[in-house]
Coordinates of C-alpha atoms and ligand atoms in Angstrom, one line a residue:
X1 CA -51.8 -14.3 5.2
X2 CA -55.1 -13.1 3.6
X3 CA -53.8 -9.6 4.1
X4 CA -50.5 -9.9 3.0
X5 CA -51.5 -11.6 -0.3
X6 CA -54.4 -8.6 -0.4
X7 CA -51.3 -6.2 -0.7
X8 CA -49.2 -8.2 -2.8
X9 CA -51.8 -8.5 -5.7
X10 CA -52.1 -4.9 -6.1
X11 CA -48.9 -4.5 -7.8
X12 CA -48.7 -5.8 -11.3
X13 CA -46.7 -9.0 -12.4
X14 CA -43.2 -7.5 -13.5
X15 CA -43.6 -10.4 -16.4
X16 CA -46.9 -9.6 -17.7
X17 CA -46.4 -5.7 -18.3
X18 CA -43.1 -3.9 -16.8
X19 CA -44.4 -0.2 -17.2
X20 CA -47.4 -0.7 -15.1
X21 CA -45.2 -2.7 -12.8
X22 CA -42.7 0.4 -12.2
X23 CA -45.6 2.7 -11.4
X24 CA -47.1 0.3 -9.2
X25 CA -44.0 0.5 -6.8
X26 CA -43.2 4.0 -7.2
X27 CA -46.6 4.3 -5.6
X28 CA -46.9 1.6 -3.1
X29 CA -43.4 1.8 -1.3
X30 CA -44.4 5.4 -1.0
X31 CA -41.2 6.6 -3.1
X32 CA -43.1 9.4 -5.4
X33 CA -46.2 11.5 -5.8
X34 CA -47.4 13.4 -8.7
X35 CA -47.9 17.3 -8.4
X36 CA -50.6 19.6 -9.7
X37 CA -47.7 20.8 -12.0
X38 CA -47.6 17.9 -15.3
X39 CA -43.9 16.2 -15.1
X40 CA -43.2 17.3 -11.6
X41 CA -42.9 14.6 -9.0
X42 CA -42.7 15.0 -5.3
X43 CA -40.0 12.6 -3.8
X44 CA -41.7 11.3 -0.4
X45 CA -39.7 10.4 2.3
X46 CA -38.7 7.2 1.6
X47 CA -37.3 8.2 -1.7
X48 CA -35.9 11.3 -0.4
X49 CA -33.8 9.1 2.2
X50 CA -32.4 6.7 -0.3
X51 CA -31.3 9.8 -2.4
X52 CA -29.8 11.0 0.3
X53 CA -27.4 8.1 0.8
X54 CA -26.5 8.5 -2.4
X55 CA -25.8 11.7 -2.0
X56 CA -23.7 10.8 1.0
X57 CA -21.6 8.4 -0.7
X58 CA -21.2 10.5 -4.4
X59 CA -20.0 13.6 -2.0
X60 CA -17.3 11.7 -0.2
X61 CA -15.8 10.4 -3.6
X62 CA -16.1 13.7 -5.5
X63 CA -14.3 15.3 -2.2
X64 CA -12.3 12.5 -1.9
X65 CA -10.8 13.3 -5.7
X66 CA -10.5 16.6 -4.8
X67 CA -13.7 18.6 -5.5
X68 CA -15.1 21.0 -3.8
X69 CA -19.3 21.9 -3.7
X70 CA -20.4 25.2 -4.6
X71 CA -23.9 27.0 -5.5
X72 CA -25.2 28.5 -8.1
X73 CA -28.1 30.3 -9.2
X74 CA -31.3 29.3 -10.8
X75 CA -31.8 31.2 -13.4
X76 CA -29.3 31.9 -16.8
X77 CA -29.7 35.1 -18.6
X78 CA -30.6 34.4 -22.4
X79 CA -27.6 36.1 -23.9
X80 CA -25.6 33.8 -21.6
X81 CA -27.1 30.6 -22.6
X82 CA -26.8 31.7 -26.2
X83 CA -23.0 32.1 -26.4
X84 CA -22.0 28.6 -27.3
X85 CA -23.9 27.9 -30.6
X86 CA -24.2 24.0 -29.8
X87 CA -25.0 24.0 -26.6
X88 CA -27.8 26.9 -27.2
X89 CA -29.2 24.2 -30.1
X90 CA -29.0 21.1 -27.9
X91 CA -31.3 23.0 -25.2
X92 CA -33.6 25.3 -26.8
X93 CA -36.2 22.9 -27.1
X94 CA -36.4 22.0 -23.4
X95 CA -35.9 25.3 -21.9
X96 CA -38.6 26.6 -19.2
X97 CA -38.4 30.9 -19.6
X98 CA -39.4 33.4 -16.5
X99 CA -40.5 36.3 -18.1
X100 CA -41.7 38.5 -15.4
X101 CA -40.3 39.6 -11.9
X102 CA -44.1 40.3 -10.2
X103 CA -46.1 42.4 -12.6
X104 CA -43.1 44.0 -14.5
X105 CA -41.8 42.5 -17.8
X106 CA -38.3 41.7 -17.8
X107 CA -35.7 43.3 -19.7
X108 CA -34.1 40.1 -20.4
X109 CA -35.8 36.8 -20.0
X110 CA -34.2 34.4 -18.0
X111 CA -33.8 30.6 -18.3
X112 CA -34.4 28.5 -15.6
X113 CA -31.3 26.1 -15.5
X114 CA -31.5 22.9 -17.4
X115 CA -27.6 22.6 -16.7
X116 CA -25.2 25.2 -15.8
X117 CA -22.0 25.1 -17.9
X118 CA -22.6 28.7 -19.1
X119 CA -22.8 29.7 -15.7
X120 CA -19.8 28.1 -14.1
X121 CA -17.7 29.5 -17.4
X122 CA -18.6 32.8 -16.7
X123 CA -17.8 32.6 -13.4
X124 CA -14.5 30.5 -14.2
X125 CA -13.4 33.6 -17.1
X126 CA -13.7 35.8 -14.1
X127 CA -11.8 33.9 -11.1
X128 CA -9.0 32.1 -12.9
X129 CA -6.0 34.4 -13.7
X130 CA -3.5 32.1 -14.0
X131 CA -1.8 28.6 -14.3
X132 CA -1.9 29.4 -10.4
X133 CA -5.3 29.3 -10.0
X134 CA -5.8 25.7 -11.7
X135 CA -7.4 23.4 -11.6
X136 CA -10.6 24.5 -10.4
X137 CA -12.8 21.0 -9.2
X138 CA -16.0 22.2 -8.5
X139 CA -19.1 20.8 -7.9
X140 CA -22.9 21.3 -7.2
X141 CA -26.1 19.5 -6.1
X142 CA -29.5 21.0 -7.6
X143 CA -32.2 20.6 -9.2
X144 CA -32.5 21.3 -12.9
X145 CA -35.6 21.7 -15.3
X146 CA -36.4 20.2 -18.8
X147 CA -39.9 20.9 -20.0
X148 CA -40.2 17.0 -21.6
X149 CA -42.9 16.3 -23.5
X150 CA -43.0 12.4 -22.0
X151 CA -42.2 12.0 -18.3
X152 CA -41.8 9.1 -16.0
X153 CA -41.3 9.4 -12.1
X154 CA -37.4 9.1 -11.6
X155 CA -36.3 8.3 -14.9
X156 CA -37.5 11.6 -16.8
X157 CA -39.4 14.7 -15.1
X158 CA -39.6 18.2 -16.1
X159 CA -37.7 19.1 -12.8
X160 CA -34.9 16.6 -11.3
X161 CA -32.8 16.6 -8.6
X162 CA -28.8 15.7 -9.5
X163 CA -25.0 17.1 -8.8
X164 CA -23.1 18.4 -11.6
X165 CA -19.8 18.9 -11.8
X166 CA -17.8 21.7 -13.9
X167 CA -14.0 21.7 -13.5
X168 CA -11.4 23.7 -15.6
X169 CA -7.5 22.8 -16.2
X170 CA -4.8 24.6 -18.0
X171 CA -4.2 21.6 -20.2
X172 CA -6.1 19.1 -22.7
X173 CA -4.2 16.0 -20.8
X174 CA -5.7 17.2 -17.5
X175 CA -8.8 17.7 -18.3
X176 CA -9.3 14.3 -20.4
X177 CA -7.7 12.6 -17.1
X178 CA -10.3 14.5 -15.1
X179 CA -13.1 13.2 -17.7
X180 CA -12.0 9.9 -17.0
X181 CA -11.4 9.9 -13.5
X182 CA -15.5 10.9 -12.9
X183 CA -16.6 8.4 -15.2
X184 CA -14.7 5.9 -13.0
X185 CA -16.4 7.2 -9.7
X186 CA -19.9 6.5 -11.0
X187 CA -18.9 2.9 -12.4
X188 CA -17.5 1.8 -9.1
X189 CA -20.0 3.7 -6.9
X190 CA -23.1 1.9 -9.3
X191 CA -21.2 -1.3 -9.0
X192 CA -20.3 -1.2 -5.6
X193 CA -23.3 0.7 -3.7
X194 CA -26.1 0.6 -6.0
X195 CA -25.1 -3.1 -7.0
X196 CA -25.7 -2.6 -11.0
X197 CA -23.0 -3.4 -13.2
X198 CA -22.6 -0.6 -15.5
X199 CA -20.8 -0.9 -19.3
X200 CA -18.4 2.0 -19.7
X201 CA -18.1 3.6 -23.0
X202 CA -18.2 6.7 -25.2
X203 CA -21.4 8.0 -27.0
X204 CA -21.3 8.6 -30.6
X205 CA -21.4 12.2 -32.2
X206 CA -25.6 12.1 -32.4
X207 CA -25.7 10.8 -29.2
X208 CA -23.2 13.1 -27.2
X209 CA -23.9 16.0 -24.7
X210 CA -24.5 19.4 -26.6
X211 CA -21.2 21.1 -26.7
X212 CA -19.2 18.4 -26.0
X213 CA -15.8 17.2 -27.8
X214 CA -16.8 13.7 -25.9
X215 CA -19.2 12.1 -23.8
X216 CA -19.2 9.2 -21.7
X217 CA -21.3 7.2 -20.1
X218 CA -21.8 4.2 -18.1
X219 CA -24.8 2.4 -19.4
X220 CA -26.9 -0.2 -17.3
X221 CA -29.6 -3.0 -17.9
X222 CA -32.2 -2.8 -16.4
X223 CA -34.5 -6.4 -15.6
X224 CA -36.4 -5.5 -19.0
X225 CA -33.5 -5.9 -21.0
X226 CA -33.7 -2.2 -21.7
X227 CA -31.0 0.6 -21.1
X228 CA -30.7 3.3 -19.0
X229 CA -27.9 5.7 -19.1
X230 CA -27.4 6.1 -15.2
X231 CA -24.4 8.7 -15.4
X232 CA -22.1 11.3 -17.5
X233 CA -18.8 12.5 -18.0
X234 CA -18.1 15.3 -20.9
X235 CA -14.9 16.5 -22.2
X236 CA -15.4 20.0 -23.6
X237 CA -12.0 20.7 -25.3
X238 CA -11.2 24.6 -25.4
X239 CA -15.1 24.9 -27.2
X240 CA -17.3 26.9 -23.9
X241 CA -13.6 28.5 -23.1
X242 CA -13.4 30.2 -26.4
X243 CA -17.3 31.5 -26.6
X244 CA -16.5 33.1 -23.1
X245 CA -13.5 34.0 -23.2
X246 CA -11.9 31.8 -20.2
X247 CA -8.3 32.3 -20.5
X248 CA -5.1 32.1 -18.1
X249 CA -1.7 33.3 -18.1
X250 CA 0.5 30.7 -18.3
X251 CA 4.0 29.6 -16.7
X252 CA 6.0 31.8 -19.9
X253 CA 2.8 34.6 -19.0
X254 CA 1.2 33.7 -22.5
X255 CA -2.4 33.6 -22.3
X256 CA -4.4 30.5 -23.0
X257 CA -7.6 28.6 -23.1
X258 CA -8.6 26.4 -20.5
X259 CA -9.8 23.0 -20.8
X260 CA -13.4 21.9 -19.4
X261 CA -15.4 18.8 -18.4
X262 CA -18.5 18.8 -16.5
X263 CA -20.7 15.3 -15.2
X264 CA -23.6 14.5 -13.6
X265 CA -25.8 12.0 -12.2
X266 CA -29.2 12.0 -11.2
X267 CA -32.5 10.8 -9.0
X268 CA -32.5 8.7 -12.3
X269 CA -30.3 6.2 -10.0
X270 CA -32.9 5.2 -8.0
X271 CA -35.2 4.6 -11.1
X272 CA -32.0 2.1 -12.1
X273 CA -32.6 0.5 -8.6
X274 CA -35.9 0.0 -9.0
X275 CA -35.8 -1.9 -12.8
X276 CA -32.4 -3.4 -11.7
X277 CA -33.2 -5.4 -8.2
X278 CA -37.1 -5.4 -7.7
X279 CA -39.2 -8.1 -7.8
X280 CA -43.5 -8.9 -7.7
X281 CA -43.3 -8.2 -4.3
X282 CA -41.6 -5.1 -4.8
X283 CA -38.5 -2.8 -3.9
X284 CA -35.5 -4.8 -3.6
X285 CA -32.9 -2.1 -2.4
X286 CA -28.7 -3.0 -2.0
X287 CA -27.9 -3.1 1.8
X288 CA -25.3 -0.4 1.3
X289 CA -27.6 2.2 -0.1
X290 CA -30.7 0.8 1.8
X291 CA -32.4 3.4 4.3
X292 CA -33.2 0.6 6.6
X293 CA -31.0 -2.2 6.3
X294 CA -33.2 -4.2 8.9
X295 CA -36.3 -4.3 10.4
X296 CA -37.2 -5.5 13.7
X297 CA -40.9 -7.3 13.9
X298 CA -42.1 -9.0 17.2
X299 CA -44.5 -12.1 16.9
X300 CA -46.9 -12.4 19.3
X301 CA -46.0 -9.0 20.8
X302 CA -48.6 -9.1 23.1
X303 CA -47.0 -12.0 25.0
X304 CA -45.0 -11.0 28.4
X305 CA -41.4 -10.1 27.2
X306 CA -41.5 -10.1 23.2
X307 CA -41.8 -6.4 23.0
X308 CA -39.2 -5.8 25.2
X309 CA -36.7 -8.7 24.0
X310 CA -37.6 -7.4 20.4
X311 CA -36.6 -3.7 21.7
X312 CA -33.7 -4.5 23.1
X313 CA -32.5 -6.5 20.1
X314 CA -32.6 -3.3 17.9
X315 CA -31.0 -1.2 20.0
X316 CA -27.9 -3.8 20.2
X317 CA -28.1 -3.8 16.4
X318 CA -27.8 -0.3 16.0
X319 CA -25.0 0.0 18.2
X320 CA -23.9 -2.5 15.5
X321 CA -24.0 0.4 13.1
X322 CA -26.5 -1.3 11.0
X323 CA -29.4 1.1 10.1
X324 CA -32.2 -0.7 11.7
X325 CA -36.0 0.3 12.2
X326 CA -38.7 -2.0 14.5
X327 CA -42.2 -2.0 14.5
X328 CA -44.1 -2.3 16.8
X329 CA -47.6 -1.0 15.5
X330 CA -50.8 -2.6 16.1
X331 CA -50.4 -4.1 12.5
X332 CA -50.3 -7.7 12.0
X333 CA -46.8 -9.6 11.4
X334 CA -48.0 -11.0 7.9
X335 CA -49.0 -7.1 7.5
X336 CA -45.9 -5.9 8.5
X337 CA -43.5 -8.3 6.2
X338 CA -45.4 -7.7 3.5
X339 CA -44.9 -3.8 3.8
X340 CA -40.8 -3.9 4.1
X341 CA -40.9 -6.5 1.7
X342 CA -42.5 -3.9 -0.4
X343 CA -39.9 -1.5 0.5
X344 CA -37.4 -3.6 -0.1
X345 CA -36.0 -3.4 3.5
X346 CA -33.1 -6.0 3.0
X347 CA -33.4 -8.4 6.4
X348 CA -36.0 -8.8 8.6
X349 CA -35.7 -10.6 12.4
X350 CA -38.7 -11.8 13.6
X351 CA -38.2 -12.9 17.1
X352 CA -41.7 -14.4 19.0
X353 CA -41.8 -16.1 22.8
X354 CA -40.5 -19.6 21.5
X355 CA -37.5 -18.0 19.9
X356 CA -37.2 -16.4 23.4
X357 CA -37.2 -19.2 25.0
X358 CA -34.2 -20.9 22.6
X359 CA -32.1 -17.6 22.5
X360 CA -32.5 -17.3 19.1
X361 CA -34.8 -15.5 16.2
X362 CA -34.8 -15.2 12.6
X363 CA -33.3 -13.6 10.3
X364 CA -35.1 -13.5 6.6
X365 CA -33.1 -12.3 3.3
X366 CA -35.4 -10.2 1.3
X367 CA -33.7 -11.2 -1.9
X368 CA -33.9 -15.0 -1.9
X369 CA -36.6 -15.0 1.3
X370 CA -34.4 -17.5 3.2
X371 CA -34.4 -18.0 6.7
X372 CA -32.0 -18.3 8.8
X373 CA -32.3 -19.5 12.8
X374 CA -29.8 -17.3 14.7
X375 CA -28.8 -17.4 18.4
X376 CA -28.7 -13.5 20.2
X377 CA -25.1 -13.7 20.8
X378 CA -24.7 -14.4 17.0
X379 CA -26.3 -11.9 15.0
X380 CA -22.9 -9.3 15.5
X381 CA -20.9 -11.6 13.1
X382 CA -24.1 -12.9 11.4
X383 CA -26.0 -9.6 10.4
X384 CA -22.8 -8.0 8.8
X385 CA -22.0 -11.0 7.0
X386 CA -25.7 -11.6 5.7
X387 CA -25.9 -8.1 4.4
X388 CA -22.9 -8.3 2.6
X389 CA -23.7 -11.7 1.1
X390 CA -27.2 -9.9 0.0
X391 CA -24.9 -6.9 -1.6
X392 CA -23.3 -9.5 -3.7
X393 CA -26.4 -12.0 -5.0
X394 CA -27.6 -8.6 -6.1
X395 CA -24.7 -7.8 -8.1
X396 CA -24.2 -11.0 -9.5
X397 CA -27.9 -11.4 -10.4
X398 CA -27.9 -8.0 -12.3
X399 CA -24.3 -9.0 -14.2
X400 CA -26.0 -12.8 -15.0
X401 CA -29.1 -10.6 -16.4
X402 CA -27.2 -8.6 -18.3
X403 CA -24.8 -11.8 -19.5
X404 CA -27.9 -13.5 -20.8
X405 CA -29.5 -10.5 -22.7
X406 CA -26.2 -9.5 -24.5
X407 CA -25.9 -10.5 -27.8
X408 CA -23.8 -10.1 -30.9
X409 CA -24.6 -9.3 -34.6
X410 CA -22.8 -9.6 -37.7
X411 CA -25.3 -8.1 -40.5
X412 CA -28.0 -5.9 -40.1
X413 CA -30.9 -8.8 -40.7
X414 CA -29.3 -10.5 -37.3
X415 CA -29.6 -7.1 -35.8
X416 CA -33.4 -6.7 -36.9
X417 CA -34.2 -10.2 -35.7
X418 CA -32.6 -10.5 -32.4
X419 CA -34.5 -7.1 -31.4
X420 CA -37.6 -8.9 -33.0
X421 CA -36.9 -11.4 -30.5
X422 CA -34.9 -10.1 -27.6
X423 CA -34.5 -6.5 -25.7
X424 CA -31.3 -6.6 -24.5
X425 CA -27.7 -5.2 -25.6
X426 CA -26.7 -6.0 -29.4
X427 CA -23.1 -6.0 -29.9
X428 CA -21.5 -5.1 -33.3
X429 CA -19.1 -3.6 -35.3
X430 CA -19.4 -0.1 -37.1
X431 CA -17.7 2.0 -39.3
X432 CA -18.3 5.4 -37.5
X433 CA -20.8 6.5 -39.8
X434 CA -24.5 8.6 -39.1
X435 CA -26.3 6.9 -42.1
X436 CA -25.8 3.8 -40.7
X437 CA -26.6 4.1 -36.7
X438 CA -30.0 6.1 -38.0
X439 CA -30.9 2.9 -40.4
X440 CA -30.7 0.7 -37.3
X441 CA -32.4 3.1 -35.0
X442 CA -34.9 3.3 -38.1
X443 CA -34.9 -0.5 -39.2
X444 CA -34.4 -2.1 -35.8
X445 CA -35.5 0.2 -32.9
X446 CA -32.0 0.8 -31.1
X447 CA -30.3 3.4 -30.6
X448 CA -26.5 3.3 -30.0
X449 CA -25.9 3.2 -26.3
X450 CA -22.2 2.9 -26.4
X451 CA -18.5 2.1 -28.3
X452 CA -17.3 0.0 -24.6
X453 CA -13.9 1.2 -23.6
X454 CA -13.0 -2.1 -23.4
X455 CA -13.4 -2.9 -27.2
X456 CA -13.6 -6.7 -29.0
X457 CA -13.2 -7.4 -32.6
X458 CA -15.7 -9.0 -33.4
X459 CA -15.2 -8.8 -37.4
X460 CA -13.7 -6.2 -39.9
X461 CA -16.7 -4.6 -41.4
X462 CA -19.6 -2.4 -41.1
X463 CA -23.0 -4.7 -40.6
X464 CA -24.9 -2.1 -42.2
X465 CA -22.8 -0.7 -45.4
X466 CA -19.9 -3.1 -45.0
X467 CA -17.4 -0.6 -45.1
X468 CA -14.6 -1.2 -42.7
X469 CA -14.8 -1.2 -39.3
X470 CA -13.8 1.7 -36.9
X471 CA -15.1 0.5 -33.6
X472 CA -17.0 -2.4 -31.5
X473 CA -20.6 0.0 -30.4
X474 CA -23.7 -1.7 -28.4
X475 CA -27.3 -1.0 -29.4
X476 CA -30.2 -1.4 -27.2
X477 CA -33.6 -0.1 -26.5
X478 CA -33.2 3.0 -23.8
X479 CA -35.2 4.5 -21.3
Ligands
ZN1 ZN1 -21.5 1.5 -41.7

């Protein structure tokens, strides 16, 4: 016990300051490390294989609605990036420029892709001849670069690791439809893999992508009560099709504009999975995303049969089709639950030469920590059922979290004194205008995360100018 509690206090107390906390867990479940370039982060192993899940899962949805993965290059030529004024404007700021090939200057500088819309459209002006050749669902998984002045492992870092998807359709209806469609596939793969509830909803005009007609967003809570935009879904109109000329013949052989989206989601999720479902002990990771859903430790394994019982246990689970690790290192037991509780490994069986004896062992749920006794021939229906049960808590834990930090506002002075109080969403009406989402970002810290899709009335005027009301928008404080 004296080691485990050793390991235990060297992560900060998520209550006493959640910044610090983070960090601490990024480092000691071995998810990140920091590069000798500033803003870069390395994704270790551990990381990397939960990423990859996600990966996984995203792919077979995007294919599953129809997309298909392509590849693009790195690097945009300036002229390129420069032919949609907005977008160009939105960027500038974070773009990272290669300047030389070797020792020779270039002709052209290049830009090293912070997203690729200008790419995709100039291959998309080139491919698509006609209504035939529409849509075109494509997709891509990359890395991108953003040279931010503030960076935080996961959550923002010069380069990041995502999939964005750029599709083009011969008509405004299909492409909004499309828009849609993608923002649904991240809410239900948050909600159902990652176990976050997610509020959908559309950005306001500051807030949207650069270039956009609309953006999208599903927006989570994170255990803070802060926000983090975990995923994106932009409707372009006819906007990057008209500054590169991406037309189509149509059915009567009249040429016309196509209609674009484009959406992404990042290695940001896993910063969501973190804030969302850890605790003071550390990771706490959703069985269906989980690298290892359960961990095999023997007690006592130097008593005659525990090793072997303990091995043959795990390889009956994984014929289960759970993904299961053991360990049988010279570590300690107490060493060895406190280091998958760190990594949030979701159950743990600990079987030891009485459990032998009974046919049984124990299974521990790393959410709650309870125990339950389980005979061998058991743990088939037990194991699936426990994980699945764990899958749930998680949700509804997030959802009560989110239910207890939401609150509503009627005049800007409730606004300024529930975020004196509270971080969590503030709910309110607004007229549409800028003045009056920059005097609350000004007066009370938020910024406006999103107008929900599914809208309330919750009054008929503006809190802030108390003209009328166009639309129900949540505030909150965002990562
Ligand atoms: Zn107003």
């Amino acid at each position: 016990m004296a080691e485990q509690k050793k390991l235990v206090s060297e992560i900060t107390s998520m209550d006493e300051d959640f910044a610090k906390w983070y960090t601490d867990i990024v480092k000691k479940a071995e998810m990140a490390d920091y590069s000798s370039v500033k803003g870069c982060i390395i994704l270790r192993p551990y990381a990397q294989a939960l990423w990859e899940n996600i990966q996984s899962t995203l792919d077979r949805m995007f294919k599953e609605t129809g997309h298909e993965n392509v590849a693009m290059p790195i690097f945009i030529p300036e002229s390129l990036l420069q032919k949609e004024k907005d977008h160009v404007e939105g960027f500038a700021p974070e773009v990272a420029w290669v300047t030389h090939g070797g020792s020779e200057k270039l002709e052209e500088r290049l830009c090293v892709r912070p997203t690729s819309e200008t790419l995709f459209c100039e291959h998309y002006a080139k491919v698509v001849r006609s209504w035939r050749d529409l849509p075109k669902l494509y997709n891509q998984w990359c890395s991108v670069v953003r040279w931010e002045k503030t960076t935080r492992p996961f959550l923002r870092s010069r380069e990041f690791w995502w999939q964005e998807g750029h599709t083009v359709h011969a008509t405004e209806a299909e492409a909004r439809e499309e828009t849609m469609r993608m923002l649904n596939v991240y809410a239900t793969f948050c909600e159902e893999y990652l176990a976050i509830p997610v509020l959908k909803g559309r950005k306001t005009d500051k807030e949207r992508f650069a270039g956009a007609v609309e953006t999208y967003t599903i927006e989570a809570m994170m255990h803070d009560g802060k926000a983090l935009q975990s995923g994106t879904s932009h409707y372009f109109g006819d906007g990057f099709a008209r500054a590169f000329d991406m037309q189509y013949a149509d059915k009567n052989n009249q040429l016309q504009y196509m209609h674009q989206t484009s959406w992404g989601a990042s290695t940001r999720l896993i910063g969501a999975i973190i804030m969302t479902h850890g605790d003071n002990e550390g990771l706490v990771l959703p069985p269906k995303i989980a690298p290892t859903q359960l961990v095999v430790i023997p007690v006592a394994a130097h008593k005659p049969g525990v090793t072997d019982k303990a091995s043959e246990l795990y390889e009956s689970i994984k014929k289960m089709g759970v993904r299961a690790k053991i360990d049988l290192s010279e570590n300690s037991p107490g060493w060895k639950f406190a280091e998958y509780e760190m990594k949030g490994v979701p159950l743990r069986l600990e079987v030891g030469p009485r459990d032998i004896e009974n046919g049984q062992c124990v299974l521990v749920r790393r959410d709650n920590r309870e125990k339950t006794v389980v005979k061998f021939e058991e743990l088939e229906t037990v194991i699936p059922k426990l994980l699945e049960d764990l899958q749930q808590a998680l949700f509804d834990k997030a959802l009560k979290n989110r239910e207890e930090h939401t609150y509503t506002a009627h005049s800007l002075e409730e606004m300024k004194q529930v975020a004196a109080e509270h971080t969590g969403f503030v709910k309110t009406m607004w007229c549409g205008g800028l003045a009056c989402e920059e005097k609350v970002k000004e007066e009370a810290g938020m910024s406006s995360r999103c107008m929900p899709l599914a809208q309330e009335n919750l009054g008929d005027t503006c809190p802030v100018c108390g003209k009328p009301a166009k639309h129900m928008i949540v505030w909150g404080v965002a990562y």
